[in-house]
Amino acid sequence: MTAEGGVVTTTVDDILKWGRTNSLWPLTFGLACCAMEMMAAGAADYDLERFGCGVFRATPRQSDLMIVAGTVTMKMAARIRTLYDQMPEPK
């Protein structure tokens, strides 16, 4: 990326890399009615996309942030820990 005379020139790859680096990719884990509120936050009325928080991911290997919506019981704790451990660094 270079700046000459107030004009910045770059490549499309650098712009896409910058966008991916500075965006959140959340993993959702809905356990109760709180999951409905989480889905509503991603819908058109609130539109989290405009704040740089991308589409909710279905796999932990593509996510930066884990949102657990609902009450975590002892039975679910092991599964949540497994999903958390599968997420890439930084978490």
Short mmCIF file of C-alpha atoms in Angstrom, two decimals:
data_model
loop_
_atom_site.label_atom_id
_atom_site.label_comp_id
_atom_site.label_asym_id
_atom_site.label_seq_id
_atom_site.Cartn_x
_atom_site.Cartn_y
_atom_site.Cartn_z
CA MET A 1 0.00 0.00 0.00
CA THR A 2 1.46 3.37 -1.00
CA ALA A 3 0.30 6.96 -0.51
CA GLU A 4 1.36 9.59 -3.03
CA GLY A 5 -0.11 13.07 -3.10
CA GLY A 6 -3.06 12.16 -0.89
CA VAL A 7 -4.01 9.12 -3.02
CA VAL A 8 -3.70 5.62 -1.59
CA THR A 9 -3.07 2.78 -4.00
CA THR A 10 -3.35 -0.87 -3.06
CA THR A 11 -4.46 -4.24 -4.40
CA VAL A 12 -7.80 -5.96 -4.01
CA ASP A 13 -6.11 -8.76 -2.05
CA ASP A 14 -4.79 -6.26 0.51
CA ILE A 15 -8.25 -4.72 0.92
CA LEU A 16 -9.88 -8.13 1.42
CA LYS A 17 -7.16 -9.16 3.88
CA TRP A 18 -7.71 -5.93 5.84
CA GLY A 19 -11.47 -6.55 5.94
CA ARG A 20 -11.08 -10.12 7.17
CA THR A 21 -8.54 -9.09 9.79
CA ASN A 22 -10.72 -6.34 11.25
CA SER A 23 -14.06 -8.17 11.29
CA LEU A 24 -15.56 -10.44 13.92
CA TRP A 25 -16.75 -13.87 12.89
CA PRO A 26 -19.03 -15.10 15.68
CA LEU A 27 -19.92 -18.70 16.49
CA THR A 28 -23.38 -18.94 17.98
CA PHE A 29 -24.45 -21.50 20.52
CA GLY A 30 -28.08 -21.04 21.49
CA LEU A 31 -29.36 -22.93 24.52
CA ALA A 32 -32.67 -21.26 25.31
CA CYS A 33 -34.93 -18.40 24.30
CA CYS A 34 -31.87 -16.10 24.33
CA ALA A 35 -30.94 -17.67 21.00
CA MET A 36 -34.03 -16.08 19.45
CA GLU A 37 -32.78 -12.65 20.51
CA MET A 38 -29.39 -13.43 19.04
CA MET A 39 -30.96 -14.37 15.71
CA ALA A 40 -33.01 -11.16 15.76
CA ALA A 41 -29.81 -9.15 16.28
CA GLY A 42 -28.44 -10.57 13.05
CA ALA A 43 -31.63 -9.84 11.12
CA ALA A 44 -32.51 -6.74 9.13
CA ASP A 45 -33.87 -4.59 11.98
CA TYR A 46 -30.56 -4.45 13.88
CA ASP A 47 -28.12 -5.62 11.17
CA LEU A 48 -24.87 -6.48 12.95
CA GLU A 49 -23.15 -6.61 9.55
CA ARG A 50 -22.88 -2.81 9.43
CA PHE A 51 -20.77 -2.90 12.61
CA GLY A 52 -18.28 -5.34 11.07
CA CYS A 53 -19.68 -8.39 12.82
CA GLY A 54 -20.08 -10.90 10.01
CA VAL A 55 -22.57 -13.64 9.44
CA PHE A 56 -22.87 -16.15 12.27
CA ARG A 57 -20.65 -19.16 11.63
CA ALA A 58 -21.79 -22.75 12.02
CA THR A 59 -18.29 -24.10 12.59
CA PRO A 60 -15.81 -23.11 15.30
CA ARG A 61 -12.89 -23.38 12.87
CA GLN A 62 -14.03 -20.22 11.07
CA SER A 63 -14.92 -18.09 14.09
CA ASP A 64 -13.17 -15.53 16.30
CA LEU A 65 -15.81 -15.11 18.98
CA MET A 66 -18.15 -17.57 20.71
CA ILE A 67 -21.54 -16.33 21.87
CA VAL A 68 -23.27 -18.66 24.32
CA ALA A 69 -26.89 -17.55 24.62
CA GLY A 70 -28.71 -19.22 27.47
CA THR A 71 -28.01 -21.07 30.68
CA VAL A 72 -25.06 -23.45 30.59
CA THR A 73 -25.71 -26.67 32.49
CA MET A 74 -23.14 -29.23 33.60
CA LYS A 75 -24.19 -31.52 30.74
CA MET A 76 -23.54 -28.82 28.13
CA ALA A 77 -20.28 -27.50 29.62
CA ALA A 78 -18.12 -30.25 28.09
CA ARG A 79 -19.59 -29.70 24.62
CA ILE A 80 -19.08 -25.94 24.85
CA ARG A 81 -15.47 -26.45 25.95
CA THR A 82 -14.88 -28.77 22.99
CA LEU A 83 -16.20 -26.16 20.57
CA TYR A 84 -14.13 -23.44 22.24
CA ASP A 85 -10.97 -25.54 21.94
CA GLN A 86 -11.59 -25.99 18.20
CA MET A 87 -11.58 -22.23 17.59
CA PRO A 88 -8.38 -20.78 16.09
CA GLU A 89 -6.16 -18.32 17.98
CA PRO A 90 -6.67 -15.53 18.96
CA LYS A 91 -9.96 -16.28 20.67
#
